[in-house]
Tab-separated table of N, CA, C and O in Angstrom:
chain	number	residue	atom	x	y	z
A	1	MET	N	-14.470	12.767	11.927
A	1	MET	CA	-14.186	13.638	10.912
A	1	MET	C	-12.817	13.139	10.243
A	1	MET	O	-11.721	12.785	11.355
A	2	GLY	N	-12.565	13.250	8.893
A	2	GLY	CA	-11.403	12.901	8.169
A	2	GLY	C	-10.141	13.776	8.148
A	2	GLY	O	-10.567	14.961	8.345
A	3	ILE	N	-9.132	13.153	7.821
A	3	ILE	CA	-7.871	14.093	7.787
A	3	ILE	C	-8.109	15.382	7.084
A	3	ILE	O	-7.419	16.289	7.382
A	4	CYS	N	-8.986	15.305	6.131
A	4	CYS	CA	-9.360	16.054	5.185
A	4	CYS	C	-9.872	17.380	5.661
A	4	CYS	O	-9.914	18.623	5.241
A	5	GLY	N	-10.630	16.974	6.588
A	5	GLY	CA	-11.268	18.136	7.351
A	5	GLY	C	-10.615	18.876	8.408
A	5	GLY	O	-10.958	19.805	9.029
A	6	VAL	N	-9.301	18.525	8.983
A	6	VAL	CA	-8.528	19.232	9.910
A	6	VAL	C	-7.673	20.475	8.914
A	6	VAL	O	-7.341	20.257	7.871
A	7	PRO	N	-7.751	21.766	9.843
A	7	PRO	CA	-7.627	22.939	8.899
A	7	PRO	C	-6.281	22.868	8.899
A	7	PRO	O	-5.672	23.427	8.143
A	8	GLU	N	-5.337	22.606	9.442
A	8	GLU	CA	-3.918	22.372	9.389
A	8	GLU	C	-3.520	21.811	8.451
A	8	GLU	O	-2.376	22.120	7.680
A	9	VAL	N	-4.026	20.721	7.949
A	9	VAL	CA	-3.800	19.812	6.658
A	9	VAL	C	-4.296	20.789	5.615
A	9	VAL	O	-3.628	20.692	4.458
A	10	ILE	N	-5.316	21.040	5.658
A	10	ILE	CA	-5.477	21.701	4.443
A	10	ILE	C	-4.773	22.772	3.774
A	10	ILE	O	-4.253	23.582	2.835
A	11	TYR	N	-4.497	23.559	5.094
A	11	TYR	CA	-3.385	24.825	4.506
A	11	TYR	C	-1.933	24.533	4.464
A	11	TYR	O	-1.598	25.166	3.906
A	12	SER	N	-1.738	23.343	4.611
A	12	SER	CA	-0.437	22.847	4.387
A	12	SER	C	-0.440	22.333	2.963
A	12	SER	O	0.765	22.003	2.780
A	13	SER	N	-1.470	21.998	2.549
A	13	SER	CA	-1.679	21.304	1.419
A	13	SER	C	-0.761	22.302	0.317
A	13	SER	O	-0.078	21.609	-0.473
A	14	PRO	N	-0.981	23.068	0.079
A	14	PRO	CA	-0.179	23.928	-1.110
A	14	PRO	C	1.056	23.771	-0.918
A	14	PRO	O	1.983	23.986	-1.776
A	15	ASN	N	1.739	24.207	0.369
A	15	ASN	CA	3.282	23.976	0.900
A	15	ASN	C	3.914	22.409	0.265
A	15	ASN	O	4.688	22.264	-0.324
A	16	LEU	N	2.919	21.233	0.616
A	16	LEU	CA	3.347	19.832	0.187
A	16	LEU	C	3.386	19.842	-1.283
A	16	LEU	O	4.469	19.262	-1.781
A	17	ALA	N	2.627	20.569	-1.951
A	17	ALA	CA	2.673	20.181	-3.584
A	17	ALA	C	3.605	20.957	-3.879
A	17	ALA	O	4.388	20.502	-4.693
A	18	THR	N	4.020	22.133	-3.767
A	18	THR	CA	5.077	23.008	-4.153
A	18	THR	C	6.367	21.985	-3.773
A	18	THR	O	6.877	22.048	-4.836
A	19	SER	N	6.318	21.867	-2.719
A	19	SER	CA	7.846	20.735	-2.236
A	19	SER	C	7.754	19.370	-2.863
A	19	SER	O	8.553	19.182	-3.430
A	20	ASN	N	6.678	19.016	-3.446
A	20	ASN	CA	6.627	17.730	-4.040
A	20	ASN	C	7.097	18.578	-5.624
A	20	ASN	O	7.888	17.324	-6.369
A	21	ILE	N	6.578	19.154	-6.330
A	21	ILE	CA	7.025	19.915	-7.778
A	21	ILE	C	8.658	20.248	-7.907
A	21	ILE	O	9.213	19.771	-8.350
A	22	ILE	N	9.014	20.662	-6.536
A	22	ILE	CA	10.395	21.165	-6.972
A	22	ILE	C	11.325	20.069	-6.583
A	22	ILE	O	12.305	19.677	-7.396
A	23	ILE	N	10.905	18.954	-5.662
A	23	ILE	CA	11.679	17.601	-5.968
A	23	ILE	C	11.851	17.238	-7.094
A	23	ILE	O	12.613	16.277	-7.528
A	24	ILE	N	10.467	17.138	-8.071
A	24	ILE	CA	9.984	16.232	-9.151
A	24	ILE	C	11.388	16.877	-10.534
A	24	ILE	O	11.807	16.378	-11.230
A	25	VAL	N	11.373	18.389	-10.271
A	25	VAL	CA	11.971	19.074	-10.874
A	25	VAL	C	13.479	18.847	-10.876
A	25	VAL	O	14.322	18.753	-11.452
A	26	ILE	N	13.865	18.878	-9.662
A	26	ILE	CA	15.459	18.672	-8.926
A	26	ILE	C	15.701	17.097	-9.573
A	26	ILE	O	16.865	16.935	-10.459
A	27	SER	N	14.656	16.155	-9.176
A	27	SER	CA	15.166	14.649	-10.246
A	27	SER	C	15.281	14.647	-11.230
A	27	SER	O	15.969	13.801	-12.221
A	28	VAL	N	14.218	15.370	-12.168
A	28	VAL	CA	14.555	15.416	-13.648
A	28	VAL	C	15.310	15.970	-13.942
A	28	VAL	O	16.224	15.407	-15.308
A	29	ILE	N	15.760	17.179	-13.626
A	29	ILE	CA	17.507	17.651	-13.976
A	29	ILE	C	18.312	16.985	-13.693
A	29	ILE	O	19.241	16.804	-14.275
A	30	ASN	N	18.188	16.065	-12.516
A	30	ASN	CA	19.604	15.224	-11.996
A	30	ASN	C	19.549	14.211	-13.261
A	30	ASN	O	20.682	13.868	-13.543
A	31	LEU	N	18.566	13.705	-13.794
A	31	LEU	CA	18.619	12.586	-14.363
A	31	LEU	C	18.983	13.113	-16.050
A	31	LEU	O	19.516	12.416	-16.533
A	32	VAL	N	18.660	14.328	-16.631
A	32	VAL	CA	18.928	14.621	-17.472
A	32	VAL	C	20.557	15.207	-17.445
A	32	VAL	O	21.193	14.739	-18.486
A	33	TRP	N	20.890	15.443	-16.493
A	33	TRP	CA	22.481	16.193	-16.493
A	33	TRP	C	23.289	14.814	-16.512
A	33	TRP	O	24.156	14.543	-17.008
A	34	GLU	N	23.006	13.854	-15.618
A	34	GLU	CA	23.411	12.645	-15.659
A	34	GLU	C	23.600	11.898	-16.977
A	34	GLU	O	24.520	11.230	-16.944
A	35	SER	N	23.010	12.085	-17.988
A	35	SER	CA	22.864	11.180	-19.238
A	35	SER	C	23.761	12.186	-20.112
A	35	SER	O	24.196	11.730	-21.566
A	36	ILE	N	24.376	13.096	-19.554
A	36	ILE	CA	25.279	13.811	-20.958
A	36	ILE	C	26.855	13.414	-20.207
A	36	ILE	O	27.237	13.336	-19.218
A	37	PRO	N	27.469	12.912	-21.379
A	37	PRO	CA	28.499	12.166	-21.313
A	37	PRO	C	29.307	13.182	-20.527
A	37	PRO	O	30.538	12.434	-19.920
A	38	LYS	N	29.703	14.602	-20.907
A	38	LYS	CA	30.773	14.843	-20.219
A	38	LYS	C	30.598	14.764	-18.589
A	38	LYS	O	31.896	15.361	-17.923
A	39	TYR	N	29.845	14.806	-18.335
A	39	TYR	CA	29.529	14.916	-16.443
A	39	TYR	C	29.635	13.248	-16.310
A	39	TYR	O	29.197	13.373	-14.802
A	40	ARG	N	29.681	12.490	-16.688
A	40	ARG	CA	29.829	10.895	-16.582
A	40	ARG	C	31.141	10.463	-15.996
A	40	ARG	O	32.125	9.680	-16.106
A	41	LYS	N	31.571	11.631	-15.189
A	41	LYS	CA	32.923	11.371	-14.256
A	41	LYS	C	32.463	10.729	-12.910
A	41	LYS	O	31.805	10.779	-12.472
A	42	ASP	N	33.449	9.972	-12.312
A	42	ASP	CA	33.494	9.439	-10.967
A	42	ASP	C	32.761	10.157	-9.877
A	42	ASP	O	31.942	9.837	-9.406
A	43	LYS	N	33.448	11.301	-9.514
A	43	LYS	CA	33.013	12.334	-8.551
A	43	LYS	C	31.640	13.007	-8.951
A	43	LYS	O	30.536	13.317	-7.858
A	44	SER	N	30.963	12.752	-10.254
A	44	SER	CA	29.955	13.666	-10.797
A	44	SER	C	28.813	12.241	-10.880
A	44	SER	O	27.824	12.912	-9.719
A	45	ILE	N	29.248	11.197	-10.566
A	45	ILE	CA	28.263	10.307	-10.534
A	45	ILE	C	28.167	10.234	-9.137
A	45	ILE	O	26.799	9.691	-8.799
A	46	GLU	N	28.873	9.683	-8.471
A	46	GLU	CA	28.848	10.111	-6.521
A	46	GLU	C	27.757	11.106	-6.337
A	46	GLU	O	26.687	10.933	-5.869
A	47	THR	N	27.925	12.189	-7.125
A	47	THR	CA	26.939	13.231	-6.648
A	47	THR	C	25.574	12.971	-7.329
A	47	THR	O	24.442	13.233	-6.508
A	48	PHE	N	25.406	12.427	-8.322
A	48	PHE	CA	23.991	12.225	-9.234
A	48	PHE	C	23.448	11.016	-8.643
A	48	PHE	O	21.879	11.369	-8.006
A	49	PHE	N	24.253	10.244	-7.662
A	49	PHE	CA	23.512	9.140	-7.501
A	49	PHE	C	23.289	9.718	-5.710
A	49	PHE	O	21.934	9.162	-5.254
A	50	ILE	N	23.542	10.549	-4.691
A	50	ILE	CA	23.096	11.125	-3.695
A	50	ILE	C	22.247	11.916	-4.131
A	50	ILE	O	20.896	11.524	-3.043
A	51	VAL	N	21.816	12.685	-4.999
A	51	VAL	CA	20.643	13.605	-5.422
A	51	VAL	C	19.791	12.650	-5.667
A	51	VAL	O	18.371	12.326	-5.412
A	52	ASP	N	20.004	11.525	-6.213
A	52	ASP	CA	18.560	10.497	-6.975
A	52	ASP	C	18.533	10.058	-5.479
A	52	ASP	O	16.837	9.709	-5.543
A	53	THR	N	18.992	9.752	-4.812
A	53	THR	CA	18.363	8.729	-3.382
A	53	THR	C	17.796	9.556	-2.618
A	53	THR	O	16.871	9.397	-2.229
A	54	VAL	N	18.296	10.781	-2.226
A	54	VAL	CA	17.526	11.969	-1.743
A	54	VAL	C	16.158	12.198	-2.312
A	54	VAL	O	14.849	12.173	-1.255
A	55	CYS	N	16.165	12.421	-3.733
A	55	CYS	CA	14.719	12.410	-4.029
A	55	CYS	C	13.607	10.966	-3.995
A	55	CYS	O	12.676	11.176	-3.571
A	56	VAL	N	14.418	10.071	-4.173
A	56	VAL	CA	13.639	8.889	-4.009
A	56	VAL	C	13.295	8.520	-2.727
A	56	VAL	O	12.070	8.219	-2.634
A	57	SER	N	13.763	8.953	-1.832
A	57	SER	CA	13.730	8.810	-0.716
A	57	SER	C	12.341	9.615	-0.289
A	57	SER	O	11.526	9.420	0.786
A	58	TYR	N	12.337	10.700	-0.542
A	58	TYR	CA	11.482	11.668	-0.589
A	58	TYR	C	10.155	11.384	-0.783
A	58	TYR	O	8.948	11.113	-0.406
A	59	PHE	N	10.046	10.999	-2.284
A	59	PHE	CA	8.984	10.267	-2.784
A	59	PHE	C	8.271	9.148	-2.232
A	59	PHE	O	7.250	8.593	-2.118
A	60	THR	N	9.601	8.151	-1.721
A	60	THR	CA	9.036	6.970	-0.797
A	60	THR	C	8.325	7.200	0.397
A	60	THR	O	7.111	6.899	0.619
A	61	LEU	N	8.836	8.495	1.024
A	61	LEU	CA	8.261	8.979	2.487
A	61	LEU	C	6.989	9.609	2.419
A	61	LEU	O	5.682	9.239	2.813
A	62	ASP	N	7.093	10.000	1.155
A	62	ASP	CA	5.302	10.676	0.782
A	62	ASP	C	4.485	9.707	0.176
A	62	ASP	O	3.239	9.786	1.004
A	63	LEU	N	4.724	8.647	-0.297
A	63	LEU	CA	3.938	7.466	-0.564
A	63	LEU	C	3.462	6.839	0.534
A	63	LEU	O	2.413	6.455	0.755
A	64	VAL	N	4.398	6.445	1.178
A	64	VAL	CA	3.930	5.634	2.634
A	64	VAL	C	3.561	6.462	3.687
A	64	VAL	O	2.240	5.853	4.204
A	65	LEU	N	3.696	7.621	3.709
A	65	LEU	CA	2.632	8.537	4.570
A	65	LEU	C	1.164	8.623	3.896
A	65	LEU	O	0.154	8.730	4.917
A	66	ARG	N	1.178	9.014	2.351
A	66	ARG	CA	-0.101	8.720	2.223
A	66	ARG	C	-0.854	7.548	2.240
A	66	ARG	O	-2.084	7.501	2.589
A	67	ILE	N	-0.104	6.563	2.196
A	67	ILE	CA	-0.835	4.836	2.552
A	67	ILE	C	-1.121	5.081	3.757
A	67	ILE	O	-2.327	4.592	4.150
A	68	MET	N	-0.367	5.674	4.568
A	68	MET	CA	-0.720	4.993	6.522
A	68	MET	C	-1.705	6.094	6.514
A	68	MET	O	-2.559	5.749	7.553
A	69	SER	N	-2.015	7.167	6.245
A	69	SER	CA	-2.988	8.208	6.521
A	69	SER	C	-4.690	8.101	5.521
A	69	SER	O	-5.515	8.922	5.937
A	70	THR	N	-4.451	7.186	4.814
A	70	THR	CA	-5.709	6.700	3.818
A	70	THR	C	-6.634	6.194	4.481
A	70	THR	O	-6.563	5.430	5.227
A	71	PRO	N	-7.820	6.973	4.808
A	71	PRO	CA	-8.766	6.017	5.259
A	71	PRO	C	-9.337	4.864	4.937
A	71	PRO	O	-9.765	3.733	5.516
A	72	SER	N	-9.216	4.525	3.346
A	72	SER	CA	-9.593	3.502	2.775
A	72	SER	C	-8.173	2.667	1.692
A	72	SER	O	-8.211	3.852	0.524
A	73	LEU	N	-7.899	1.793	1.926
A	73	LEU	CA	-6.283	1.124	1.499
A	73	LEU	C	-7.352	0.924	0.290
A	73	LEU	O	-6.485	1.094	-0.843
A	74	ARG	N	-8.333	0.408	0.129
A	74	ARG	CA	-8.871	0.068	-1.097
A	74	ARG	C	-9.104	0.996	-2.235
A	74	ARG	O	-9.053	0.918	-3.509
A	75	ASN	N	-9.569	2.129	-1.909
A	75	ASN	CA	-10.002	3.225	-2.722
A	75	ASN	C	-8.367	3.828	-2.913
A	75	ASN	O	-8.462	4.272	-4.303
A	76	PHE	N	-7.986	4.085	-2.058
A	76	PHE	CA	-6.194	4.276	-2.299
A	76	PHE	C	-5.843	3.718	-3.718
A	76	PHE	O	-5.193	4.177	-4.697
A	77	LEU	N	-5.782	2.578	-3.631
A	77	LEU	CA	-5.020	1.441	-4.854
A	77	LEU	C	-6.198	1.506	-5.785
A	77	LEU	O	-5.349	0.814	-6.853
A	78	LYS	N	-7.052	1.903	-5.761
A	78	LYS	CA	-7.872	2.566	-7.254
A	78	LYS	C	-7.513	3.313	-7.872
A	78	LYS	O	-8.057	3.285	-9.153
A	79	VAL	N	-6.453	4.312	-7.398
A	79	VAL	CA	-6.315	5.325	-7.953
A	79	VAL	C	-5.015	5.153	-8.703
A	79	VAL	O	-4.111	4.577	-8.303
A	80	VAL	N	-5.240	5.714	-10.236
A	80	VAL	CA	-4.006	5.111	-10.957
A	80	VAL	C	-2.793	6.027	-10.368
A	80	VAL	O	-1.731	5.405	-10.782
A	81	LEU	N	-3.126	7.161	-10.469
A	81	LEU	CA	-1.836	8.075	-10.251
A	81	LEU	C	-0.880	7.354	-9.175
A	81	LEU	O	0.410	7.781	-8.969
A	82	ASN	N	-1.501	6.918	-8.100
A	82	ASN	CA	-0.891	6.108	-6.661
A	82	ASN	C	0.165	5.032	-7.637
A	82	ASN	O	1.104	4.844	-6.762
A	83	TRP	N	-0.845	4.372	-8.667
A	83	TRP	CA	0.415	3.410	-8.807
A	83	TRP	C	1.379	3.714	-10.078
A	83	TRP	O	2.447	3.437	-9.709
A	84	PHE	N	1.260	4.931	-10.510
A	84	PHE	CA	2.252	5.896	-10.978
A	84	PHE	C	3.375	6.231	-10.046
A	84	PHE	O	4.507	6.194	-10.297
A	85	ASP	N	2.936	6.681	-9.155
A	85	ASP	CA	3.892	6.931	-7.671
A	85	ASP	C	4.885	5.630	-7.624
A	85	ASP	O	6.183	5.952	-7.445
A	86	PHE	N	3.985	4.885	-7.278
A	86	PHE	CA	4.946	3.493	-6.840
A	86	PHE	C	5.767	2.975	-7.907
A	86	PHE	O	6.746	2.504	-7.487
A	87	LEU	N	5.310	2.624	-9.247
A	87	LEU	CA	5.863	2.181	-10.329
A	87	LEU	C	7.259	3.496	-10.556
A	87	LEU	O	7.983	2.766	-11.045
A	88	ALA	N	7.170	4.574	-9.905
A	88	ALA	CA	8.306	5.618	-10.529
A	88	ALA	C	9.344	5.396	-9.547
A	88	ALA	O	10.405	5.627	-9.721
A	89	ILE	N	9.265	4.817	-8.414
A	89	ILE	CA	10.188	4.754	-7.260
A	89	ILE	C	10.739	3.040	-7.522
A	89	ILE	O	11.817	2.924	-6.988
A	90	VAL	N	9.889	2.144	-8.057
A	90	VAL	CA	10.396	1.020	-7.882
A	90	VAL	C	11.684	0.498	-8.478
A	90	VAL	O	12.706	-0.197	-7.764
A	91	PRO	N	12.040	1.308	-9.603
A	91	PRO	CA	13.574	0.983	-10.368
A	91	PRO	C	14.353	1.237	-9.442
A	91	PRO	O	15.494	0.720	-9.460
A	92	PHE	N	14.685	2.198	-8.618
A	92	PHE	CA	15.961	2.837	-7.771
A	92	PHE	C	15.957	1.415	-6.911
A	92	PHE	O	17.001	0.990	-6.756
A	93	TYR	N	14.958	0.820	-6.187
A	93	TYR	CA	15.279	-0.063	-5.186
A	93	TYR	C	15.190	-1.405	-5.972
A	93	TYR	O	16.334	-2.379	-5.217
A	94	VAL	N	15.067	-2.005	-7.024
A	94	VAL	CA	15.511	-2.912	-7.816
A	94	VAL	C	16.908	-2.535	-7.997
A	94	VAL	O	17.419	-3.764	-7.651
A	95	GLU	N	17.501	-1.795	-8.673
A	95	GLU	CA	18.704	-1.298	-8.267
A	95	GLU	C	19.566	-1.595	-7.526
A	95	GLU	O	20.597	-1.822	-7.601
A	96	LEU	N	18.941	-1.243	-6.263
A	96	LEU	CA	19.783	-0.943	-5.259
A	96	LEU	C	20.077	-2.678	-4.820
A	96	LEU	O	20.298	-2.909	-4.368
A	97	ILE	N	18.697	-3.463	-4.704
A	97	ILE	CA	18.770	-4.736	-4.616
A	97	ILE	C	19.491	-5.730	-5.412
A	97	ILE	O	20.492	-6.560	-5.075
A	98	VAL	N	19.501	-5.157	-6.805
A	98	VAL	CA	19.797	-6.346	-7.737
A	98	VAL	C	21.773	-5.815	-7.693
A	98	VAL	O	22.269	-6.750	-7.775
A	99	GLY	N	21.973	-4.560	-7.636
A	99	GLY	CA	23.129	-4.329	-7.240
A	99	GLY	C	23.918	-4.216	-8.866
A	99	GLY	O	25.261	-4.376	-8.699
A	100	ARG	N	23.037	-3.708	-9.883
A	100	ARG	CA	23.978	-3.847	-11.384
A	100	ARG	C	24.390	-2.370	-11.561
A	100	ARG	O	24.145	-1.559	-10.753
A	101	GLU	N	25.050	-2.584	-12.415
A	101	GLU	CA	25.787	-0.993	-12.983
A	101	GLU	C	24.825	-0.453	-13.519
A	101	GLU	O	23.753	-0.721	-14.048
A	102	SER	N	25.006	1.034	-13.078
A	102	SER	CA	24.058	2.154	-13.813
A	102	SER	C	24.347	2.100	-14.999
A	102	SER	O	25.341	1.777	-16.067
A	103	ALA	N	23.355	2.946	-16.040
A	103	ALA	CA	23.596	3.007	-17.321
A	103	ALA	C	24.924	3.830	-17.942
A	103	ALA	O	25.532	3.847	-18.902
A	104	SER	N	25.615	4.477	-16.692
A	104	SER	CA	27.152	5.189	-17.093
A	104	SER	C	27.911	4.327	-16.950
A	104	SER	O	29.128	4.716	-17.129
A	105	GLY	N	28.050	2.826	-16.459
A	105	GLY	CA	28.851	1.988	-16.389
A	105	GLY	C	29.564	2.161	-15.062
A	105	GLY	O	30.820	1.260	-14.625
A	106	TRP	N	29.050	3.035	-13.949
A	106	TRP	CA	29.586	2.719	-13.002
A	106	TRP	C	28.788	2.303	-11.714
A	106	TRP	O	27.588	2.408	-11.486
A	107	GLN	N	29.528	1.264	-10.884
A	107	GLN	CA	28.447	0.534	-10.012
A	107	GLN	C	28.639	1.294	-8.381
A	107	GLN	O	29.640	1.767	-8.096
A	108	HIS	N	27.688	1.655	-7.810
A	108	HIS	CA	27.273	2.119	-6.893
A	108	HIS	C	28.049	0.960	-5.634
A	108	HIS	O	27.047	1.346	-4.443
A	109	SER	N	28.352	0.311	-5.661
A	109	SER	CA	28.809	-0.698	-4.775
A	109	SER	C	28.825	-0.372	-3.269
A	109	SER	O	28.446	-0.619	-2.004
A	110	GLU	N	29.916	0.857	-3.437
A	110	GLU	CA	30.183	1.416	-1.955
A	110	GLU	C	29.219	2.112	-0.892
A	110	GLU	O	29.045	2.229	-0.263
A	111	TYR	N	28.064	2.394	-2.034
A	111	TYR	CA	27.078	3.009	-1.497
A	111	TYR	C	25.752	2.039	-1.096
A	111	TYR	O	25.064	2.594	-0.158
A	112	TYR	N	25.660	0.920	-1.496
A	112	TYR	CA	24.759	0.050	-1.374
A	112	TYR	C	24.758	-0.173	-0.090
A	112	TYR	O	23.847	-0.521	0.357
A	113	GLY	N	26.056	-0.490	0.396
A	113	GLY	CA	26.410	-1.112	1.743
A	113	GLY	C	25.880	0.231	2.942
A	113	GLY	O	25.422	-0.714	3.847
A	114	CYS	N	25.854	1.067	2.534
A	114	CYS	CA	25.486	1.970	4.096
A	114	CYS	C	23.853	2.325	3.694
A	114	CYS	O	23.380	2.826	4.690
A	115	LEU	N	23.593	1.981	2.634
A	115	LEU	CA	21.905	2.285	2.412
A	115	LEU	C	20.987	0.759	2.915
A	115	LEU	O	19.992	0.898	3.003
A	116	GLU	N	21.670	-0.230	3.035
A	116	GLU	CA	21.240	-1.362	3.235
A	116	GLU	C	20.756	-1.564	5.016
A	116	GLU	O	21.776	-0.992	5.522
């Protein structure tokens, strides 16, 4: 019996989907709000970065758990939406590794150290 046959997993699925949608909405609102020039102050950018880090961490954990629980990695990799999920989180980690300045011109250098 696969993981989808376990009643606890089936009943928790709507809760997981709801939490995913809530985190997606928070992430989009954060992205839009960060793009408004009047909110690009040092303290605000720190908050935007923290919210973005929490959201991307959630998405990463979700993707890793789905990869670990899939019965067939080959079939998992064939699903295009899984690739979209992967491609959605990659820019955040690339920016962390490269350490370049964000679009607002503020570098998160003090936060990179604590995340590494």
